[in-house]
Amino acid sequence: MDRNTLHKFFTEVFSKERLSEKEASRLLRCSELGTLSFWRRSWQEKPQKNCLYLLVEGSLGEERKEDYSSLGIPVWKRGEFLADPTKVFASLERNELFEKEPVQIAEIDLTALQASEEDLRLYGKVWRHAARDFRRDLHSTCSLLQELSREKLDAKQASQHISTVIVQIFVLMSVWFATANFIVEVGGAHYYQVFSKLFTPIMLSAFSVPIILLIARSHYPLEFYGLTWNRGGRCALEGVLYSIPGIFFLTFCKWLFVRYSTLLAGMSLFRFEVDVRTTLLWGIIYAFFTPLQEIIIRGTIQSSFRNFFRGKYRSGKAILVSNLVFQMVHAVRGFYLSLACFLLGLYWGLLFDRQKSIIGVSVSHFLLGLWGFFILEFDAILNLIDLEEYQQCLRNQIYPF
């Protein structure tokens, strides 16, 4: 940039201060133009304490490196003063600041501007313009500090929240398995009738109490746990549509069992004869407890872990961890049910992460459970498999529990 262009630039930048041609010429004589690297080297050799640095061309950006993104934010643009040259040049050394566009800077010697009384008015105009830029930089710095403080506070709250969730998971799972083993030891052969029908609803009812208290005492809104009616109809419709592949998958699994398992030889693919009253009763109970399961697994555990984890794959980590809990809850019914629940749980976890609502996953969970247990008779299949394994253990004098 030549001197005439710089003269015109000063007139344009200080337009609010109504800089005259004479003042612009005087300011030009008190200024020296150089590149960013030139002034950085000059500052390292001898810092100038009574100078202002004005960005004449280009822009500077700050590189914010966080654990989830790296974003270049414009900090200084053409026609703005550098508030703290020491900080700017130090940030350049640490690669925290970069030239978004090639930069040229004018160094304004304030000592020279105070050489005569007639320059004091020009001195005041320069400082008024610089003060506006410094105030903007200070406001940006305060906003950034506020944002970082909020992020640290959110991370601390997330850590405290997930600690509470983990403790409750361990306690509830311990009670779950201890109760299951107690029923097996006391009930013996009646385990297959009593445990399969009553245990899960009773335990879910008991476990819902601390989960509801956790949600009520949490500082997070109900929407955080997926407890919202927002887009409820659309979520329910998606839950129905997304259940169709699962229905085909379960039907294919039943076909494989019937075709290749000697234990299930002769069993029909679908259940045609049903006790309407009993089926309706258990269907109502299942419809009530399905959303409760989703509130615990997806709404509370998955949401809490997603909020706790950081990074690009935090949703996937949260889905995996919550489904490990989901399959462990069903592990008391045997390996095959826990495996099926884990695979379906991944599917429901993705659906919940997409919708941020328990409505869709509850609908899908209910439909697939209804199809699997009441139409395909997976409950009877699991009972036959578990009974066969239990009797085999007794014959070999090996006790499974």
CSV table of C-alpha atoms in Angstrom, one decimal:
chain,number,residue,atom,x,y,z
A,1,MET,CA,0.0,0.0,0.0
A,2,ASP,CA,1.5,3.4,-1.0
A,3,ARG,CA,1.3,6.6,1.0
A,4,ASN,CA,-1.6,8.1,-1.0
A,5,THR,CA,-3.7,5.0,-0.4
A,6,LEU,CA,-2.9,5.0,3.3
A,7,HIS,CA,-3.8,8.7,3.5
A,8,LYS,CA,-7.2,7.8,2.0
A,9,PHE,CA,-7.6,4.9,4.3
A,10,PHE,CA,-7.1,7.1,7.4
A,11,THR,CA,-9.8,9.5,6.1
A,12,GLU,CA,-12.2,6.6,5.6
A,13,VAL,CA,-11.5,4.8,8.9
A,14,PHE,CA,-11.7,8.0,11.0
A,15,SER,CA,-14.8,9.3,9.3
A,16,LYS,CA,-16.8,9.4,12.5
A,17,GLU,CA,-14.1,11.6,14.0
A,18,ARG,CA,-14.3,13.9,10.9
A,19,LEU,CA,-10.6,13.8,10.3
A,20,SER,CA,-9.5,16.7,8.1
A,21,GLU,CA,-7.0,16.4,5.2
A,22,LYS,CA,-4.4,18.2,7.3
A,23,GLU,CA,-4.9,15.8,10.2
A,24,ALA,CA,-4.8,12.8,7.9
A,25,SER,CA,-1.5,14.0,6.5
A,26,ARG,CA,-0.2,14.6,10.0
A,27,LEU,CA,-1.3,11.1,11.1
A,28,LEU,CA,0.4,9.7,8.0
A,29,ARG,CA,3.7,11.3,9.0
A,30,CYS,CA,3.5,9.7,12.5
A,31,SER,CA,2.7,6.2,11.0
A,32,GLU,CA,4.9,3.4,9.7
A,33,LEU,CA,3.5,0.6,7.6
A,34,GLY,CA,4.7,-3.0,7.8
A,35,THR,CA,3.6,-6.6,7.6
A,36,LEU,CA,2.5,-8.7,10.5
A,37,SER,CA,5.7,-10.7,10.6
A,38,PHE,CA,7.8,-7.4,10.5
A,39,TRP,CA,6.0,-5.9,13.5
A,40,ARG,CA,6.2,-9.2,15.4
A,41,ARG,CA,10.0,-9.3,15.0
A,42,SER,CA,10.3,-5.6,15.8
A,43,TRP,CA,8.2,-6.1,18.9
A,44,GLN,CA,10.3,-9.0,20.1
A,45,GLU,CA,13.5,-6.9,19.7
A,46,LYS,CA,12.2,-3.8,21.3
A,47,PRO,CA,8.6,-3.4,22.5
A,48,GLN,CA,7.0,0.0,21.7
A,49,LYS,CA,5.1,1.1,24.8
A,50,ASN,CA,3.7,4.3,23.3
A,51,CYS,CA,2.3,3.1,20.0
A,52,LEU,CA,-1.0,2.0,18.6
A,53,TYR,CA,-1.3,-0.7,15.9
A,54,LEU,CA,-4.0,-0.3,13.3
A,55,LEU,CA,-5.0,-3.1,10.9
A,56,VAL,CA,-4.8,-1.7,7.4
A,57,GLU,CA,-5.3,-4.8,5.3
A,58,GLY,CA,-6.4,-8.4,5.9
A,59,SER,CA,-7.8,-9.9,9.1
A,60,LEU,CA,-6.6,-11.9,12.1
A,61,GLY,CA,-8.5,-15.0,13.4
A,62,GLU,CA,-8.3,-17.0,16.6
A,63,GLU,CA,-8.0,-20.8,16.5
A,64,ARG,CA,-10.2,-22.2,19.2
A,65,LYS,CA,-9.3,-25.8,19.8
A,66,GLU,CA,-12.0,-27.7,21.8
A,67,ASP,CA,-12.5,-31.4,22.2
A,68,TYR,CA,-15.5,-31.4,19.9
A,69,SER,CA,-14.6,-28.8,17.2
A,70,SER,CA,-11.9,-26.5,15.8
A,71,LEU,CA,-13.3,-23.2,14.7
A,72,GLY,CA,-11.6,-20.1,13.2
A,73,ILE,CA,-13.3,-17.0,14.5
A,74,PRO,CA,-12.5,-13.5,13.1
A,75,VAL,CA,-11.1,-11.3,15.8
A,76,TRP,CA,-9.6,-8.2,14.1
A,77,LYS,CA,-10.6,-6.9,10.7
A,78,ARG,CA,-9.5,-4.1,8.5
A,79,GLY,CA,-9.7,-0.7,10.2
A,80,GLU,CA,-9.5,-2.0,13.8
A,81,PHE,CA,-6.9,-1.4,16.4
A,82,LEU,CA,-5.1,-4.2,18.1
A,83,ALA,CA,-6.0,-3.9,21.8
A,84,ASP,CA,-3.0,-5.7,23.2
A,85,PRO,CA,0.0,-6.2,20.8
A,86,THR,CA,1.9,-8.2,23.4
A,87,LYS,CA,-0.9,-10.8,23.6
A,88,VAL,CA,-1.4,-10.8,19.8
A,89,PHE,CA,2.2,-11.4,19.0
A,90,ALA,CA,2.5,-14.1,21.7
A,91,SER,CA,-0.6,-15.8,20.3
A,92,LEU,CA,1.1,-15.8,16.9
A,93,GLU,CA,4.1,-17.5,18.4
A,94,ARG,CA,1.9,-20.2,20.0
A,95,ASN,CA,-0.1,-20.7,16.7
A,96,GLU,CA,-3.3,-19.6,18.4
A,97,LEU,CA,-3.7,-16.8,16.0
A,98,PHE,CA,-3.4,-16.8,12.2
A,99,GLU,CA,-3.8,-14.6,9.2
A,100,LYS,CA,-7.2,-15.3,7.7
A,101,GLU,CA,-6.0,-12.8,4.9
A,102,PRO,CA,-2.6,-11.2,4.3
A,103,VAL,CA,-2.2,-8.6,7.0
A,104,GLN,CA,-0.5,-5.1,6.9
A,105,ILE,CA,-0.4,-3.0,10.1
A,106,ALA,CA,0.3,0.7,10.6
A,107,GLU,CA,2.2,1.6,13.7
A,108,ILE,CA,1.0,5.0,15.0
A,109,ASP,CA,3.6,6.8,17.2
A,110,LEU,CA,1.6,8.5,20.0
A,111,THR,CA,4.7,10.4,21.2
A,112,ALA,CA,5.0,12.1,17.9
A,113,LEU,CA,1.3,13.0,18.0
A,114,GLN,CA,1.9,15.0,21.2
A,115,ALA,CA,4.7,17.0,19.9
A,116,SER,CA,2.7,20.2,19.5
A,117,GLU,CA,-0.6,21.6,20.9
A,118,GLU,CA,-2.3,21.5,17.6
A,119,ASP,CA,-1.8,17.7,17.4
A,120,LEU,CA,-3.7,17.2,20.8
A,121,ARG,CA,-7.0,17.3,19.0
A,122,LEU,CA,-5.8,14.7,16.5
A,123,TYR,CA,-4.4,12.7,19.5
A,124,GLY,CA,-7.9,12.7,21.1
A,125,LYS,CA,-9.6,11.6,17.8
A,126,VAL,CA,-7.2,8.6,17.5
A,127,TRP,CA,-7.8,7.6,21.0
A,128,ARG,CA,-11.6,7.9,20.8
A,129,HIS,CA,-11.6,5.5,17.8
A,130,ALA,CA,-9.2,3.1,19.5
A,131,ALA,CA,-11.3,3.1,22.7
A,132,ARG,CA,-14.3,1.9,20.7
A,133,ASP,CA,-12.3,-1.0,19.3
A,134,PHE,CA,-10.8,-1.8,22.7
A,135,ARG,CA,-14.3,-1.8,24.3
A,136,ARG,CA,-15.4,-4.3,21.6
A,137,ASP,CA,-12.4,-6.5,22.3
A,138,LEU,CA,-13.1,-6.4,26.0
A,139,HIS,CA,-16.7,-7.3,25.5
A,140,SER,CA,-15.7,-10.2,23.2
A,141,THR,CA,-13.2,-11.4,25.8
A,142,CYS,CA,-15.7,-11.2,28.6
A,143,SER,CA,-18.3,-13.1,26.5
A,144,LEU,CA,-15.7,-15.8,25.7
A,145,LEU,CA,-14.8,-16.2,29.4
A,146,GLN,CA,-18.4,-16.4,30.3
A,147,GLU,CA,-18.9,-19.1,27.6
A,148,LEU,CA,-15.9,-21.1,28.9
A,149,SER,CA,-17.1,-20.8,32.5
A,150,ARG,CA,-20.5,-22.0,31.5
A,151,GLU,CA,-19.0,-25.0,29.6
A,152,LYS,CA,-16.9,-25.9,32.7
A,153,LEU,CA,-20.0,-25.6,34.9
A,154,ASP,CA,-22.0,-27.8,32.5
A,155,ALA,CA,-19.2,-30.4,32.5
A,156,LYS,CA,-19.1,-30.4,36.3
A,157,GLN,CA,-22.9,-30.8,36.5
A,158,ALA,CA,-22.8,-33.5,33.9
A,159,SER,CA,-20.1,-35.4,36.0
A,160,GLN,CA,-22.2,-35.1,39.2
A,161,HIS,CA,-25.3,-36.2,37.4
A,162,ILE,CA,-23.7,-39.2,35.7
A,163,SER,CA,-22.1,-40.2,39.0
A,164,THR,CA,-25.6,-40.4,40.6
A,165,VAL,CA,-26.8,-42.4,37.6
A,166,ILE,CA,-24.0,-44.9,37.8
A,167,VAL,CA,-24.5,-45.4,41.5
A,168,GLN,CA,-28.2,-46.0,41.0
A,169,ILE,CA,-27.4,-48.4,38.1
A,170,PHE,CA,-25.1,-50.5,40.3
A,171,VAL,CA,-27.5,-50.6,43.2
A,172,LEU,CA,-30.6,-51.4,41.0
A,173,MET,CA,-28.7,-54.1,39.1
A,174,SER,CA,-27.5,-55.7,42.3
A,175,VAL,CA,-31.0,-55.8,43.7
A,176,TRP,CA,-32.3,-57.1,40.3
A,177,PHE,CA,-29.9,-60.1,40.1
A,178,ALA,CA,-30.1,-60.8,43.9
A,179,THR,CA,-33.9,-61.0,43.7
A,180,ALA,CA,-33.7,-63.2,40.6
A,181,ASN,CA,-31.4,-65.7,42.3
A,182,PHE,CA,-33.5,-65.7,45.4
A,183,ILE,CA,-36.6,-66.6,43.4
A,184,VAL,CA,-34.7,-69.4,41.6
A,185,GLU,CA,-33.5,-70.8,44.9
A,186,VAL,CA,-36.8,-70.6,46.6
A,187,GLY,CA,-39.2,-71.3,43.7
A,188,GLY,CA,-37.3,-74.1,42.1
A,189,ALA,CA,-39.3,-75.6,39.2
A,190,HIS,CA,-42.0,-72.9,39.7
A,191,TYR,CA,-39.4,-70.3,38.6
A,192,TYR,CA,-40.5,-70.6,35.0
A,193,GLN,CA,-44.1,-69.7,35.8
A,194,VAL,CA,-43.6,-67.1,38.5
A,195,PHE,CA,-40.5,-65.4,37.4
A,196,SER,CA,-41.2,-64.9,33.7
A,197,LYS,CA,-44.6,-63.3,34.3
A,198,LEU,CA,-44.4,-61.2,37.4
A,199,PHE,CA,-40.7,-60.4,38.2
A,200,THR,CA,-40.1,-57.8,35.5
A,201,PRO,CA,-43.2,-55.7,36.1
A,202,ILE,CA,-42.7,-55.7,39.8
A,203,MET,CA,-39.0,-54.8,39.6
A,204,LEU,CA,-39.6,-52.1,37.0
A,205,SER,CA,-42.2,-50.5,39.3
A,206,ALA,CA,-39.7,-50.5,42.2
A,207,PHE,CA,-36.9,-49.1,40.1
A,208,SER,CA,-39.1,-46.3,38.6
A,209,VAL,CA,-39.2,-44.6,42.0
A,210,PRO,CA,-35.5,-43.6,42.3
A,211,ILE,CA,-35.4,-42.8,38.6
A,212,ILE,CA,-38.4,-40.4,38.9
A,213,LEU,CA,-36.7,-38.8,42.0
A,214,LEU,CA,-33.5,-38.4,40.0
A,215,ILE,CA,-35.3,-36.7,37.1
A,216,ALA,CA,-37.3,-34.5,39.6
A,217,ARG,CA,-34.2,-33.4,41.5
A,218,SER,CA,-32.1,-32.8,38.3
A,219,HIS,CA,-31.5,-29.3,37.1
A,220,TYR,CA,-32.1,-30.5,33.5
A,221,PRO,CA,-35.5,-30.0,31.9
A,222,LEU,CA,-37.9,-32.9,31.1
A,223,GLU,CA,-37.0,-32.5,27.4
A,224,PHE,CA,-33.5,-33.6,28.3
A,225,TYR,CA,-34.9,-37.0,29.2
A,226,GLY,CA,-37.1,-37.2,26.1
A,227,LEU,CA,-40.2,-36.5,28.2
A,228,THR,CA,-41.9,-34.2,25.7
A,229,TRP,CA,-45.1,-34.2,23.6
A,230,ASN,CA,-43.4,-32.1,20.9
A,231,ARG,CA,-43.8,-33.8,17.5
A,232,GLY,CA,-45.5,-36.7,19.4
A,233,GLY,CA,-47.6,-37.8,16.4
A,234,ARG,CA,-44.7,-37.7,14.0
A,235,CYS,CA,-42.5,-39.7,16.4
A,236,ALA,CA,-45.2,-42.3,17.0
A,237,LEU,CA,-45.7,-42.7,13.2
A,238,GLU,CA,-41.9,-43.1,12.7
A,239,GLY,CA,-41.9,-45.7,15.6
A,240,VAL,CA,-44.5,-47.7,13.7
A,241,LEU,CA,-42.7,-47.4,10.3
A,242,TYR,CA,-39.3,-48.2,11.9
A,243,SER,CA,-40.8,-51.3,13.5
A,244,ILE,CA,-41.5,-53.0,10.2
A,245,PRO,CA,-37.9,-54.2,9.6
A,246,GLY,CA,-37.8,-55.4,13.2
A,247,ILE,CA,-41.0,-57.5,12.7
A,248,PHE,CA,-39.4,-59.1,9.6
A,249,PHE,CA,-36.2,-59.8,11.5
A,250,LEU,CA,-38.0,-61.4,14.5
A,251,THR,CA,-40.1,-63.5,12.1
A,252,PHE,CA,-37.0,-64.7,10.3
A,253,CYS,CA,-35.4,-65.7,13.6
A,254,LYS,CA,-38.5,-67.7,14.6
A,255,TRP,CA,-38.4,-69.4,11.2
A,256,LEU,CA,-34.7,-70.4,11.8
A,257,PHE,CA,-35.6,-71.7,15.3
A,258,VAL,CA,-38.5,-73.9,14.0
A,259,ARG,CA,-36.6,-75.2,11.0
A,260,TYR,CA,-33.3,-76.1,12.6
A,261,SER,CA,-34.0,-76.7,16.3
A,262,THR,CA,-35.1,-80.2,17.3
A,263,LEU,CA,-36.5,-78.7,20.6
A,264,LEU,CA,-39.0,-76.6,18.6
A,265,ALA,CA,-39.8,-79.1,15.9
A,266,GLY,CA,-43.4,-79.0,14.9
A,267,MET,CA,-44.1,-75.6,16.3
A,268,SER,CA,-46.1,-73.3,14.0
A,269,LEU,CA,-44.6,-70.0,12.8
A,270,PHE,CA,-47.4,-67.9,14.1
A,271,ARG,CA,-49.7,-68.3,17.1
A,272,PHE,CA,-53.3,-68.7,16.0
A,273,GLU,CA,-55.1,-69.8,19.1
A,274,VAL,CA,-55.0,-67.3,21.9
A,275,ASP,CA,-56.9,-66.7,25.1
A,276,VAL,CA,-58.3,-63.2,24.4
A,277,ARG,CA,-58.8,-62.2,28.0
A,278,THR,CA,-55.4,-63.3,29.2
A,279,THR,CA,-53.7,-61.8,26.1
A,280,LEU,CA,-55.5,-58.5,26.5
A,281,LEU,CA,-54.6,-58.3,30.2
A,282,TRP,CA,-50.8,-58.9,29.6
A,283,GLY,CA,-50.9,-56.6,26.5
A,284,ILE,CA,-52.2,-53.8,28.7
A,285,ILE,CA,-49.6,-54.5,31.3
A,286,TYR,CA,-46.9,-54.6,28.7
A,287,ALA,CA,-48.2,-51.3,27.1
A,288,PHE,CA,-47.9,-49.7,30.6
A,289,PHE,CA,-44.4,-50.9,31.4
A,290,THR,CA,-42.8,-50.4,27.9
A,291,PRO,CA,-42.6,-46.6,28.2
A,292,LEU,CA,-41.3,-47.1,31.8
A,293,GLN,CA,-38.4,-49.2,30.4
A,294,GLU,CA,-37.6,-46.5,27.8
A,295,ILE,CA,-37.7,-43.7,30.4
A,296,ILE,CA,-35.1,-45.6,32.4
A,297,ILE,CA,-32.8,-46.9,29.7
A,298,ARG,CA,-33.1,-44.4,26.9
A,299,GLY,CA,-34.5,-41.3,28.6
A,300,THR,CA,-32.3,-41.4,31.7
A,301,ILE,CA,-29.3,-43.6,31.1
A,302,GLN,CA,-28.6,-42.9,27.4
A,303,SER,CA,-29.3,-39.1,27.8
A,304,SER,CA,-27.1,-38.8,30.8
A,305,PHE,CA,-24.2,-40.6,29.3
A,306,ARG,CA,-24.5,-38.6,26.0
A,307,ASN,CA,-24.4,-35.4,28.1
A,308,PHE,CA,-21.3,-36.7,29.9
A,309,PHE,CA,-19.3,-38.0,27.0
A,310,ARG,CA,-17.4,-35.6,24.8
A,311,GLY,CA,-16.2,-35.9,21.2
A,312,LYS,CA,-17.6,-36.8,17.9
A,313,TYR,CA,-18.9,-40.3,18.8
A,314,ARG,CA,-20.5,-39.4,22.2
A,315,SER,CA,-23.9,-40.5,20.9
A,316,GLY,CA,-22.6,-43.9,19.9
A,317,LYS,CA,-20.9,-44.4,23.2
A,318,ALA,CA,-24.0,-43.5,25.1
A,319,ILE,CA,-26.1,-45.9,23.0
A,320,LEU,CA,-23.6,-48.7,23.6
A,321,VAL,CA,-23.4,-48.2,27.4
A,322,SER,CA,-27.1,-47.9,27.9
A,323,ASN,CA,-27.7,-51.0,25.9
A,324,LEU,CA,-25.3,-53.0,27.9
A,325,VAL,CA,-27.5,-52.1,30.9
A,326,PHE,CA,-30.6,-53.0,28.9
A,327,GLN,CA,-29.3,-56.5,27.9
A,328,MET,CA,-28.0,-57.2,31.4
A,329,VAL,CA,-31.5,-56.5,32.8
A,330,HIS,CA,-32.8,-59.2,30.4
A,331,ALA,CA,-29.9,-61.6,31.0
A,332,VAL,CA,-31.7,-63.3,33.8
A,333,ARG,CA,-34.0,-64.7,31.1
A,334,GLY,CA,-31.1,-66.3,29.3
A,335,PHE,CA,-28.5,-65.6,26.6
A,336,TYR,CA,-30.8,-65.5,23.6
A,337,LEU,CA,-33.2,-62.9,25.0
A,338,SER,CA,-30.3,-60.7,26.2
A,339,LEU,CA,-28.7,-60.8,22.8
A,340,ALA,CA,-31.9,-60.0,21.0
A,341,CYS,CA,-32.5,-57.1,23.4
A,342,PHE,CA,-29.0,-55.8,22.8
A,343,LEU,CA,-29.4,-55.7,19.0
A,344,LEU,CA,-32.9,-54.2,19.2
A,345,GLY,CA,-31.7,-51.8,21.8
A,346,LEU,CA,-29.1,-50.4,19.4
A,347,TYR,CA,-31.9,-49.8,17.0
A,348,TRP,CA,-34.0,-48.1,19.6
A,349,GLY,CA,-31.1,-46.1,20.8
A,350,LEU,CA,-30.5,-44.7,17.3
A,351,LEU,CA,-34.1,-43.8,17.0
A,352,PHE,CA,-34.2,-42.1,20.4
A,353,ASP,CA,-31.0,-40.1,19.5
A,354,ARG,CA,-32.7,-39.0,16.3
A,355,GLN,CA,-36.0,-38.0,17.8
A,356,LYS,CA,-35.0,-37.0,21.3
A,357,SER,CA,-38.3,-38.3,22.5
A,358,ILE,CA,-39.4,-41.6,24.2
A,359,ILE,CA,-42.7,-41.7,22.2
A,360,GLY,CA,-41.2,-43.2,19.1
A,361,VAL,CA,-39.1,-45.8,20.8
A,362,SER,CA,-41.9,-46.7,23.2
A,363,VAL,CA,-44.3,-47.3,20.2
A,364,SER,CA,-41.6,-49.4,18.4
A,365,HIS,CA,-40.7,-51.3,21.6
A,366,PHE,CA,-44.4,-52.1,22.2
A,367,LEU,CA,-45.1,-53.3,18.7
A,368,LEU,CA,-42.0,-55.5,18.4
A,369,GLY,CA,-42.6,-56.9,21.9
A,370,LEU,CA,-46.2,-57.6,21.1
A,371,TRP,CA,-45.3,-59.3,17.8
A,372,GLY,CA,-42.4,-61.3,19.4
A,373,PHE,CA,-44.1,-62.5,22.5
A,374,PHE,CA,-47.8,-62.7,21.6
A,375,ILE,CA,-47.7,-63.6,17.9
A,376,LEU,CA,-44.4,-65.5,17.5
A,377,GLU,CA,-44.4,-67.0,21.0
A,378,PHE,CA,-40.9,-66.1,21.9
A,379,ASP,CA,-41.8,-66.3,25.5
A,380,ALA,CA,-42.7,-70.0,25.2
A,381,ILE,CA,-39.5,-70.6,23.1
A,382,LEU,CA,-37.3,-69.0,25.8
A,383,ASN,CA,-39.1,-71.0,28.5
A,384,LEU,CA,-38.4,-74.3,26.6
A,385,ILE,CA,-34.8,-73.4,26.0
A,386,ASP,CA,-34.3,-72.3,29.7
A,387,LEU,CA,-36.1,-75.4,30.9
A,388,GLU,CA,-33.9,-77.7,28.8
A,389,GLU,CA,-30.7,-76.0,30.0
A,390,TYR,CA,-31.9,-76.2,33.6
A,391,GLN,CA,-32.8,-79.8,33.4
A,392,GLN,CA,-29.5,-80.6,31.7
A,393,CYS,CA,-27.6,-78.8,34.5
A,394,LEU,CA,-29.6,-80.9,37.1
A,395,ARG,CA,-28.8,-84.1,35.3
A,396,ASN,CA,-25.1,-83.2,35.3
A,397,GLN,CA,-25.3,-82.0,38.9
A,398,ILE,CA,-24.3,-78.5,37.8
A,399,TYR,CA,-26.3,-75.7,39.3
A,400,PRO,CA,-26.7,-72.7,37.1
A,401,PHE,CA,-27.3,-70.3,40.0
